[in-house]
């Protein structure tokens, strides 16, 4: 995969739920990619207008590691390859003081924000990318911030740095985070374009693997 590649005819698996996952999948389809969507809303996204290239819908529960692993297997078996993986990492803000936080809630947050994307990367790597190369983009799925959510995002940042170093140069790994000043609407509007740019390696390599989307979506900046 060279620096001037395009998504056309490439196979992309998007994992996640909600409008952002559907928007990313639709943007990739518009660019000619073959796209599979794994998550609770997969069937709804497949049926949503406008009509266009077929979306491979792979319904599974949120953070279902078995179901997501099966989705990776299905993509490789039915579409013949898996060039790119996009993980929409769920954001589940837990407002209130940390001293009042149920530890199980933090456990669930870290599972969804760290364990689930790592499991997807591992499966994609073993089934296709280790031998053929590819790229991974993890995307924080919402702009909400609080203590537990920031802890999960910090963990995702470190996970991305380690994966990027471990899997280079065969597999590119990035994570996209929202700037604290960026509103939900602007973030949702900017993410699909930046994801496509990351998958085609058109971003500045000096930015590093962890990027922050600000008011200039075409030029995400390196996380501090």
XYZ file of N, CA, C and O in Angstrom, residues 32-208:
708
model
N -15.589 4.087 -3.462
C -15.372 2.851 -4.199
C -14.859 1.684 -3.398
O -14.542 0.629 -3.967
N -14.764 1.832 -2.077
C -14.305 0.712 -1.260
C -15.415 -0.319 -1.098
O -16.597 -0.011 -1.219
N -15.001 -1.525 -0.819
C -15.959 -2.557 -0.412
C -15.961 -2.561 1.113
O -14.913 -2.756 1.736
N -17.135 -2.348 1.700
C -17.215 -2.034 3.120
C -18.101 -3.035 3.844
O -19.192 -3.390 3.378
N -17.635 -3.463 5.019
C -18.442 -4.254 5.946
C -18.582 -3.447 7.226
O -17.637 -2.766 7.650
N -19.752 -3.509 7.836
C -20.011 -2.819 9.091
C -20.437 -3.838 10.127
O -21.424 -4.554 9.939
N -19.702 -3.914 11.231
C -20.012 -4.838 12.317
C -20.420 -4.050 13.546
O -19.672 -3.193 14.022
N -21.620 -4.332 14.065
C -22.108 -3.630 15.242
C -23.603 -3.782 15.384
O -24.267 -4.383 14.528
N -24.165 -3.229 16.437
C -25.603 -3.382 16.684
C -26.489 -2.759 15.607
O -27.613 -3.197 15.407
N -25.982 -1.713 14.926
C -26.793 -0.988 13.940
C -26.479 -1.393 12.511
O -26.865 -0.692 11.567
N -25.794 -2.500 12.306
C -25.315 -2.841 10.969
C -26.449 -3.000 9.966
O -26.384 -2.485 8.850
N -27.512 -3.693 10.349
C -28.615 -3.897 9.410
C -29.306 -2.583 9.064
O -29.663 -2.334 7.913
N -29.491 -1.705 10.044
C -30.123 -0.410 9.791
C -29.287 0.426 8.838
O -29.813 1.094 7.941
N -27.963 0.411 9.000
C -27.094 1.167 8.107
C -27.157 0.613 6.693
O -27.112 1.361 5.718
N -27.280 -0.695 6.560
C -27.346 -1.301 5.228
C -28.601 -0.863 4.485
O -28.592 -0.688 3.261
N -29.698 -0.665 5.212
C -30.966 -0.336 4.587
C -31.178 1.160 4.425
O -32.134 1.582 3.776
N -30.301 1.970 5.021
C -30.504 3.419 5.002
C -30.230 3.987 3.618
O -29.342 3.527 2.910
N -31.003 5.029 3.195
C -30.706 5.705 1.938
C -29.460 6.556 2.092
O -29.051 6.826 3.230
N -28.827 7.030 1.001
C -29.222 6.780 -0.370
C -28.730 5.418 -0.850
O -27.771 4.880 -0.285
N -29.366 4.876 -1.910
C -28.908 3.594 -2.443
C -27.525 3.738 -3.054
O -27.131 4.791 -3.525
N -26.792 2.690 -3.047
C -25.437 2.718 -3.594
C -24.830 1.337 -3.529
O -25.554 0.335 -3.462
N -23.510 1.251 -3.534
C -22.856 -0.057 -3.441
C -23.290 -0.796 -2.187
O -23.548 -0.190 -1.149
N -23.346 -2.099 -2.303
C -23.843 -2.910 -1.199
C -22.897 -2.853 -0.008
O -21.680 -2.926 -0.139
N -23.489 -2.702 1.165
C -22.758 -2.757 2.431
C -22.952 -4.137 3.029
O -24.083 -4.623 3.130
N -21.866 -4.779 3.400
C -21.959 -6.077 4.066
C -22.239 -5.828 5.538
O -21.388 -5.316 6.264
N -23.454 -6.136 5.966
C -23.874 -5.894 7.352
C -23.606 -7.135 8.191
O -24.030 -8.246 7.843
N -22.908 -6.928 9.307
C -22.545 -8.022 10.204
C -22.985 -7.655 11.616
O -22.186 -7.189 12.434
N -24.277 -7.858 11.925
C -24.787 -7.451 13.241
C -24.122 -8.232 14.373
O -23.934 -9.437 14.291
N -23.772 -7.508 15.420
C -23.261 -8.141 16.637
C -23.430 -7.159 17.783
O -23.577 -5.959 17.574
N -23.439 -7.678 18.994
C -23.642 -6.828 20.160
C -22.413 -5.967 20.421
O -21.298 -6.294 20.007
N -22.623 -4.870 21.130
C -21.533 -3.991 21.515
C -20.504 -4.756 22.350
O -20.844 -5.485 23.278
N -19.224 -4.592 21.994
C -18.107 -5.197 22.729
C -18.190 -6.720 22.796
O -17.649 -7.343 23.712
N -18.839 -7.329 21.811
C -18.924 -8.783 21.725
C -17.674 -9.284 21.007
O -17.601 -9.263 19.775
N -16.677 -9.725 21.762
C -15.413 -10.107 21.156
C -15.558 -11.302 20.226
O -14.906 -11.369 19.178
N -16.426 -12.241 20.586
C -16.647 -13.400 19.722
C -17.314 -12.961 18.419
O -16.898 -13.355 17.321
N -18.336 -12.116 18.531
C -19.028 -11.649 17.339
C -18.140 -10.810 16.439
O -18.181 -10.936 15.204
N -17.313 -9.950 17.027
C -16.413 -9.132 16.226
C -15.325 -9.983 15.569
O -14.944 -9.742 14.422
N -14.836 -10.983 16.282
C -13.875 -11.892 15.677
C -14.488 -12.646 14.511
O -13.848 -12.826 13.460
N -15.740 -13.054 14.684
C -16.442 -13.726 13.594
C -16.628 -12.789 12.405
O -16.572 -13.211 11.242
N -16.848 -11.495 12.685
C -17.004 -10.516 11.611
C -15.723 -10.414 10.783
O -15.774 -10.351 9.546
N -14.574 -10.378 11.448
C -13.303 -10.347 10.728
C -13.178 -11.581 9.841
O -12.821 -11.487 8.654
N -13.480 -12.735 10.391
C -13.393 -13.973 9.613
C -14.325 -13.926 8.400
O -13.951 -14.340 7.297
N -15.534 -13.420 8.599
C -16.510 -13.367 7.510
C -16.047 -12.444 6.392
O -16.209 -12.749 5.202
N -15.464 -11.307 6.761
C -14.965 -10.380 5.736
C -13.897 -11.053 4.889
O -13.928 -10.986 3.653
N -12.942 -11.711 5.511
C -11.871 -12.363 4.766
C -12.435 -13.470 3.882
O -12.050 -13.623 2.715
N -13.374 -14.234 4.413
C -13.916 -15.365 3.661
C -14.824 -14.924 2.518
O -14.787 -15.507 1.428
N -15.641 -13.882 2.732
C -16.617 -13.482 1.713
C -16.083 -12.442 0.740
O -16.471 -12.428 -0.431
N -15.198 -11.558 1.213
C -14.683 -10.503 0.340
C -13.247 -10.766 -0.107
O -12.714 -10.031 -0.934
N -12.631 -11.805 0.448
C -11.345 -12.258 -0.061
C -10.123 -11.543 0.473
O -8.992 -11.933 0.160
N -10.312 -10.524 1.310
C -9.178 -9.787 1.842
C -9.673 -8.842 2.935
O -10.876 -8.688 3.143
N -8.750 -8.183 3.623
C -9.108 -7.166 4.618
C -7.966 -6.156 4.665
O -6.977 -6.337 5.363
N -8.126 -5.090 3.891
C -7.060 -4.098 3.765
C -7.020 -3.106 4.922
O -5.945 -2.666 5.322
N -8.200 -2.731 5.426
C -8.278 -1.675 6.427
C -9.291 -2.037 7.512
O -10.342 -2.620 7.229
N -8.977 -1.626 8.734
C -9.879 -1.799 9.869
C -10.104 -0.436 10.519
O -9.144 0.268 10.847
N -11.366 -0.055 10.693
C -11.725 1.196 11.358
C -12.563 0.846 12.580
O -13.675 0.326 12.446
N -12.029 1.124 13.768
C -12.744 0.857 15.015
C -13.320 2.152 15.561
O -12.569 3.059 15.930
N -14.654 2.248 15.599
C -15.300 3.368 16.254
C -15.386 3.026 17.737
O -16.200 2.192 18.148
N -14.521 3.630 18.537
C -14.410 3.290 19.950
C -15.478 4.041 20.728
O -15.494 5.273 20.746
N -16.365 3.299 21.358
C -17.521 3.898 22.023
C -17.090 4.825 23.147
O -16.180 4.519 23.918
N -17.771 5.965 23.218
C -17.554 6.918 24.319
C -18.763 6.850 25.239
O -19.890 7.021 24.807
N -18.512 6.564 26.498
C -19.605 6.432 27.458
C -19.298 7.280 28.682
O -18.800 6.772 29.693
N -19.505 8.583 28.574
C -19.190 9.466 29.708
C -19.899 9.037 30.988
O -21.051 8.607 30.966
N -19.182 9.146 32.094
C -19.718 8.812 33.413
C -19.618 10.055 34.291
O -18.641 10.234 35.019
N -20.578 10.963 34.183
C -20.478 12.211 34.943
C -20.521 11.964 36.442
O -21.100 10.993 36.917
N -19.878 12.872 37.171
C -19.870 12.768 38.621
C -18.481 12.520 39.167
O -17.546 12.207 38.423
N -18.320 12.643 40.470
C -17.011 12.450 41.096
C -16.519 11.009 40.953
O -17.312 10.056 40.990
N -15.221 10.862 40.807
C -14.645 9.530 40.719
C -14.895 8.721 41.993
O -15.017 7.493 41.941
N -14.974 9.384 43.133
C -15.197 8.674 44.383
C -16.581 8.052 44.453
O -16.849 7.204 45.306
N -17.471 8.465 43.556
C -18.812 7.892 43.519
C -19.002 6.956 42.325
O -20.102 6.458 42.095
N -17.940 6.709 41.580
C -18.025 5.877 40.387
C -18.041 4.398 40.756
O -17.211 3.936 41.555
N -18.970 3.664 40.190
C -19.002 2.216 40.359
C -17.796 1.624 39.630
O -17.637 1.833 38.415
N -16.922 0.899 40.314
C -15.751 0.332 39.636
C -16.114 -0.536 38.434
O -15.347 -0.604 37.465
N -17.286 -1.183 38.480
C -17.687 -1.996 37.341
C -17.928 -1.129 36.110
O -17.660 -1.551 34.971
N -18.417 0.100 36.320
C -18.631 1.011 35.197
C -17.305 1.361 34.533
O -17.203 1.435 33.300
N -16.266 1.583 35.330
C -14.944 1.847 34.767
C -14.403 0.610 34.061
O -13.790 0.713 32.984
N -14.625 -0.554 34.635
C -14.216 -1.802 33.984
C -14.859 -1.912 32.604
O -14.185 -2.229 31.612
N -16.161 -1.634 32.512
C -16.863 -1.722 31.230
C -16.326 -0.695 30.235
O -16.192 -0.979 29.034
N -16.039 0.504 30.738
C -15.519 1.559 29.877
C -14.166 1.180 29.288
O -13.914 1.344 28.085
N -13.280 0.655 30.123
C -11.961 0.260 29.655
C -12.035 -0.953 28.727
O -11.242 -1.080 27.792
N -12.983 -1.831 28.991
C -13.160 -2.982 28.100
C -13.544 -2.507 26.707
O -12.960 -2.949 25.696
N -14.512 -1.590 26.638
C -14.935 -1.100 25.338
C -13.903 -0.212 24.663
O -13.795 -0.204 23.433
N -13.141 0.535 25.465
C -12.198 1.482 24.894
C -10.814 0.940 24.619
O -10.058 1.547 23.860
N -10.468 -0.202 25.215
C -9.131 -0.762 25.041
C -9.156 -2.218 24.578
O -8.538 -2.571 23.579
N -9.872 -3.053 25.313
C -9.852 -4.490 25.014
C -10.504 -4.775 23.662
O -9.959 -5.539 22.846
N -11.662 -4.169 23.413
C -12.377 -4.454 22.169
C -11.579 -4.050 20.930
O -11.412 -4.863 20.010
N -11.055 -2.800 20.848
C -10.274 -2.475 19.648
C -9.017 -3.313 19.508
O -8.640 -3.693 18.388
N -8.349 -3.641 20.632
C -7.163 -4.477 20.535
C -7.513 -5.858 19.995
O -6.799 -6.403 19.133
N -8.609 -6.431 20.469
C -9.018 -7.752 19.985
C -9.306 -7.730 18.488
O -8.959 -8.677 17.762
N -9.917 -6.659 18.008
C -10.204 -6.546 16.572
C -8.916 -6.450 15.767
O -8.778 -7.073 14.705
N -7.962 -5.653 16.260
C -6.683 -5.527 15.562
C -5.962 -6.868 15.542
O -5.406 -7.282 14.507
N -5.951 -7.569 16.658
C -5.283 -8.867 16.710
C -5.869 -9.837 15.686
O -5.129 -10.519 14.960
N -7.198 -9.887 15.624
C -7.837 -10.838 14.697
C -7.560 -10.450 13.242
O -7.247 -11.318 12.408
N -7.668 -9.146 12.941
C -7.400 -8.701 11.573
C -5.946 -8.970 11.183
O -5.652 -9.360 10.040
N -5.053 -8.764 12.125
C -3.636 -8.996 11.852
C -3.372 -10.473 11.566
O -2.678 -10.816 10.601
N -3.933 -11.330 12.391
C -3.669 -12.762 12.224
C -4.324 -13.320 10.966
O -3.745 -14.194 10.306
N -5.518 -12.819 10.637
C -6.245 -13.368 9.492
C -5.766 -12.815 8.157
O -5.903 -13.498 7.132
N -5.214 -11.590 8.121
C -4.853 -11.026 6.827
C -3.620 -10.123 6.847
O -2.706 -10.264 6.044
N -3.579 -9.165 7.764
C -2.609 -8.080 7.645
C -1.176 -8.491 7.915
O -0.243 -7.872 7.403
N -0.957 -9.518 8.715
C 0.412 -9.956 8.982
C 1.122 -10.370 7.694
O 2.310 -10.099 7.509
N 0.386 -10.992 6.800
C 0.978 -11.473 5.555
C 0.879 -10.466 4.424
O 1.733 -10.436 3.539
N -0.152 -9.620 4.448
C -0.439 -8.774 3.294
C -0.333 -7.276 3.575
O -0.400 -6.470 2.643
N -0.200 -6.891 4.831
C -0.164 -5.484 5.164
C -1.559 -4.893 5.295
O -2.567 -5.561 5.076
N -1.616 -3.621 5.670
C -2.903 -2.956 5.820
C -2.784 -1.754 6.726
O -1.682 -1.257 6.989
N -3.925 -1.295 7.219
C -3.917 -0.156 8.129
C -5.099 -0.233 9.075
O -6.125 -0.855 8.776
N -4.929 0.426 10.225
C -5.940 0.450 11.276
C -6.136 1.895 11.708
O -5.161 2.632 11.896
N -7.396 2.303 11.868
C -7.713 3.614 12.427
C -8.716 3.412 13.556
O -9.806 2.878 13.329
N -8.336 3.798 14.757
C -9.259 3.827 15.880
C -9.802 5.247 16.004
O -9.034 6.206 15.945
N -11.097 5.369 16.193
C -11.725 6.687 16.257
C -12.530 6.796 17.548
O -13.428 5.974 17.795
N -12.218 7.790 18.372
C -13.079 8.071 19.523
C -14.436 8.505 18.978
O -14.533 9.452 18.203
N -15.489 7.799 19.380
C -16.776 7.939 18.707
C -17.597 9.123 19.165
O -18.663 9.368 18.622
N -17.150 9.877 20.160
C -17.913 11.028 20.628
C -16.972 12.023 21.278
O -15.812 11.717 21.572
N -17.495 13.236 21.517
C -16.660 14.305 22.065
C -16.786 14.454 23.573
O -16.117 15.289 24.158
N -17.645 13.687 24.217
C -17.839 13.825 25.655
C -16.581 13.500 26.436
O -15.880 12.535 26.135
N -16.276 14.306 27.425
C -15.071 14.103 28.219
C -15.411 14.166 29.706
O -16.228 14.966 30.144
N -14.770 13.302 30.483
C -14.828 13.331 31.938
C -13.675 12.477 32.445
O -12.877 11.981 31.640
N -13.557 12.314 33.754
C -12.427 11.586 34.302
C -12.289 10.172 33.762
O -11.230 9.805 33.219
N -13.310 9.328 33.889
C -13.190 7.965 33.374
C -12.950 7.914 31.868
O -12.144 7.114 31.385
N -13.671 8.768 31.104
C -13.494 8.764 29.661
C -12.078 9.200 29.275
O -11.450 8.628 28.387
N -11.547 10.219 29.974
C -10.186 10.654 29.684
C -9.177 9.558 30.016
O -8.160 9.405 29.329
N -9.443 8.790 31.063
C -8.554 7.677 31.395
C -8.554 6.638 30.278
O -7.498 6.106 29.901
N -9.728 6.350 29.741
C -9.827 5.390 28.643
C -9.126 5.915 27.395
O -8.428 5.162 26.695
N -9.295 7.218 27.087
C -8.639 7.791 25.916
C -7.125 7.808 26.087
O -6.379 7.605 25.116
N -6.650 8.063 27.316
C -5.211 8.010 27.559
C -4.677 6.600 27.323
O -3.597 6.412 26.739
N -5.441 5.605 27.763
C -5.043 4.227 27.513
C -5.024 3.900 26.029
O -4.111 3.223 25.538
N -6.032 4.396 25.290
C -6.090 4.158 23.849
C -4.908 4.823 23.150
O -4.344 4.274 22.193
N -4.531 6.000 23.619
C -3.377 6.691 23.049
C -2.107 5.857 23.210
O -1.338 5.661 22.253
N -1.870 5.346 24.411
C -0.684 4.525 24.645
C -0.741 3.223 23.848
O 0.266 2.762 23.294
N -1.927 2.612 23.806
C -2.092 1.381 23.030
C -1.733 1.618 21.568
O -1.052 0.802 20.927
N -2.185 2.743 21.031
C -1.909 3.067 19.634
C -0.419 3.261 19.391
O 0.126 2.780 18.384
N 0.250 3.977 20.283
C 1.689 4.192 20.128
C 2.435 2.857 20.092
O 3.333 2.653 19.265
N 2.071 1.943 20.985
C 2.748 0.640 21.028
C 2.423 -0.198 19.797
O 3.315 -0.847 19.223
N 1.163 -0.207 19.381
C 0.794 -0.983 18.194
C 1.472 -0.432 16.944
O 1.935 -1.195 16.090
N 1.519 0.891 16.826
C 2.143 1.497 15.652
C 3.615 1.097 15.550
O 4.122 0.804 14.455
N 4.303 1.083 16.698
C 5.709 0.693 16.696
C 5.883 -0.799 16.422
O 6.781 -1.211 15.681
N 5.004 -1.615 16.995
C 5.135 -3.067 16.866
C 4.800 -3.566 15.463
O 5.445 -4.492 14.957
N 3.809 -2.958 14.820
C 3.324 -3.470 13.542
C 3.942 -2.779 12.327
O 3.730 -3.229 11.204
N 4.673 -1.688 12.546
C 5.335 -1.017 11.423
C 6.460 -1.912 10.868
O 7.066 -2.677 11.607
N 6.747 -1.830 9.562
C 6.099 -0.955 8.575
C 4.950 -1.608 7.822
O 4.343 -0.995 6.965
N 4.657 -2.865 8.156
C 3.657 -3.584 7.371
C 2.250 -3.052 7.602
O 1.436 -3.007 6.671
N 1.938 -2.665 8.837
C 0.587 -2.194 9.160
C 0.687 -0.807 9.792
O 1.416 -0.613 10.769
N -0.037 0.152 9.228
C -0.109 1.499 9.800
C -1.218 1.538 10.845
O -2.316 1.009 10.611
N -0.961 2.169 11.976
C -1.956 2.278 13.047
C -2.082 3.736 13.464
O -1.075 4.401 13.746
N -3.322 4.234 13.499
C -3.598 5.593 13.941
C -4.794 5.593 14.882
O -5.641 4.698 14.831
N -4.859 6.617 15.709
C -6.056 6.896 16.495
C -6.413 8.360 16.301
O -5.536 9.233 16.307
N -7.697 8.623 16.132
C -8.206 9.974 15.927
C -9.051 10.375 17.123
O -10.006 9.676 17.487
N -8.683 11.498 17.740
C -9.374 12.019 18.918
C -9.945 13.400 18.610
O -9.410 14.122 17.776
N -11.015 13.806 19.306
C -11.547 15.155 19.109
C -10.805 16.182 19.951
O -10.417 15.913 21.092
N -10.617 17.359 19.395
C -10.127 18.468 20.203
C -11.193 18.833 21.232
O -12.388 18.783 20.941
N -10.791 19.201 22.450
C -11.786 19.597 23.460
C -12.665 20.761 23.018
O -13.785 20.906 23.498
N -12.163 21.572 22.076
C -12.927 22.734 21.616
C -13.863 22.420 20.457
O -14.637 23.281 20.039
N -13.802 21.196 19.941
C -14.594 20.835 18.764
C -15.948 20.281 19.191
O -16.023 19.350 19.990
N -17.023 20.841 18.646
C -18.362 20.381 18.987
C -18.714 19.068 18.327
O -18.077 18.654 17.353
N -19.765 18.390 18.826
C -20.161 17.086 18.268
C -20.481 17.129 16.781
O -20.109 16.225 16.036
N -21.187 18.187 16.333
C -21.553 18.274 14.922
C -20.348 18.404 14.015
O -20.252 17.740 12.969
N -19.408 19.252 14.397
C -18.207 19.453 13.590
C -17.343 18.196 13.581
O -16.726 17.856 12.564
N -17.289 17.510 14.709
C -16.492 16.277 14.777
C -17.085 15.214 13.866
O -16.367 14.598 13.069
N -18.394 15.037 13.943
C -19.034 14.044 13.087
C -18.842 14.375 11.616
O -18.621 13.488 10.789
N -18.891 15.656 11.277
C -18.729 16.055 9.882
C -17.301 15.833 9.388
O -17.084 15.518 8.211
N -16.316 16.002 10.278
C -14.929 15.916 9.852
C -14.330 14.529 9.851
O -13.403 14.256 9.084
N -14.854 13.637 10.687
C -14.231 12.322 10.848
C -14.173 11.508 9.559
O -13.107 10.956 9.229
N -15.267 11.379 8.771
C -15.186 10.502 7.596
C -14.072 10.879 6.628
O -13.353 10.006 6.122
N -13.904 12.173 6.370
C -12.850 12.603 5.447
C -11.465 12.263 5.989
O -10.599 11.775 5.254
N -11.248 12.525 7.270
C -9.931 12.259 7.843
C -9.648 10.760 7.866
O -8.516 10.332 7.608
N -10.652 9.949 8.167
C -10.454 8.497 8.158
C -10.020 8.028 6.779
O -9.069 7.240 6.641
N -10.685 8.517 5.737
C -10.298 8.131 4.377
C -8.875 8.572 4.069
O -8.112 7.837 3.425
N -8.487 9.768 4.524
C -7.118 10.224 4.316
C -6.114 9.320 5.032
O -5.061 8.994 4.484
N -6.435 8.925 6.256
C -5.536 8.053 7.002
C -5.386 6.697 6.327
O -4.292 6.123 6.284
N -6.476 6.170 5.799
C -6.416 4.866 5.151
C -5.605 4.906 3.863
O -5.054 3.890 3.441
N -5.539 6.055 3.234
C -4.760 6.176 2.001
C -3.389 6.782 2.250
O -2.664 7.091 1.313
N -3.041 7.000 3.542
C -1.713 7.461 3.940
C -1.367 8.803 3.318
O -0.253 9.044 2.900
N -2.345 9.725 3.285
C -2.087 11.051 2.752
C -1.784 12.062 3.851
O -1.628 13.239 3.586
N -1.725 11.632 5.089
C -1.404 12.557 6.178
C 0.105 12.674 6.341
O 0.869 11.844 5.865
N 0.530 13.710 7.033
C 1.944 13.957 7.271
C 2.466 12.944 8.287
O 1.999 12.908 9.420
N 3.450 12.111 7.921
C 3.944 11.091 8.871
C 4.547 11.699 10.122
O 4.641 11.026 11.152
N 4.963 12.977 10.062
C 5.527 13.616 11.235
C 4.482 13.856 12.325
O 4.831 14.148 13.460
N 3.195 13.736 11.963
C 2.149 13.939 12.953
C 2.097 12.804 13.971
O 1.519 12.950 15.046
N 2.651 11.648 13.634
C 2.621 10.530 14.564
C 1.328 9.748 14.478
O 0.407 10.104 13.743
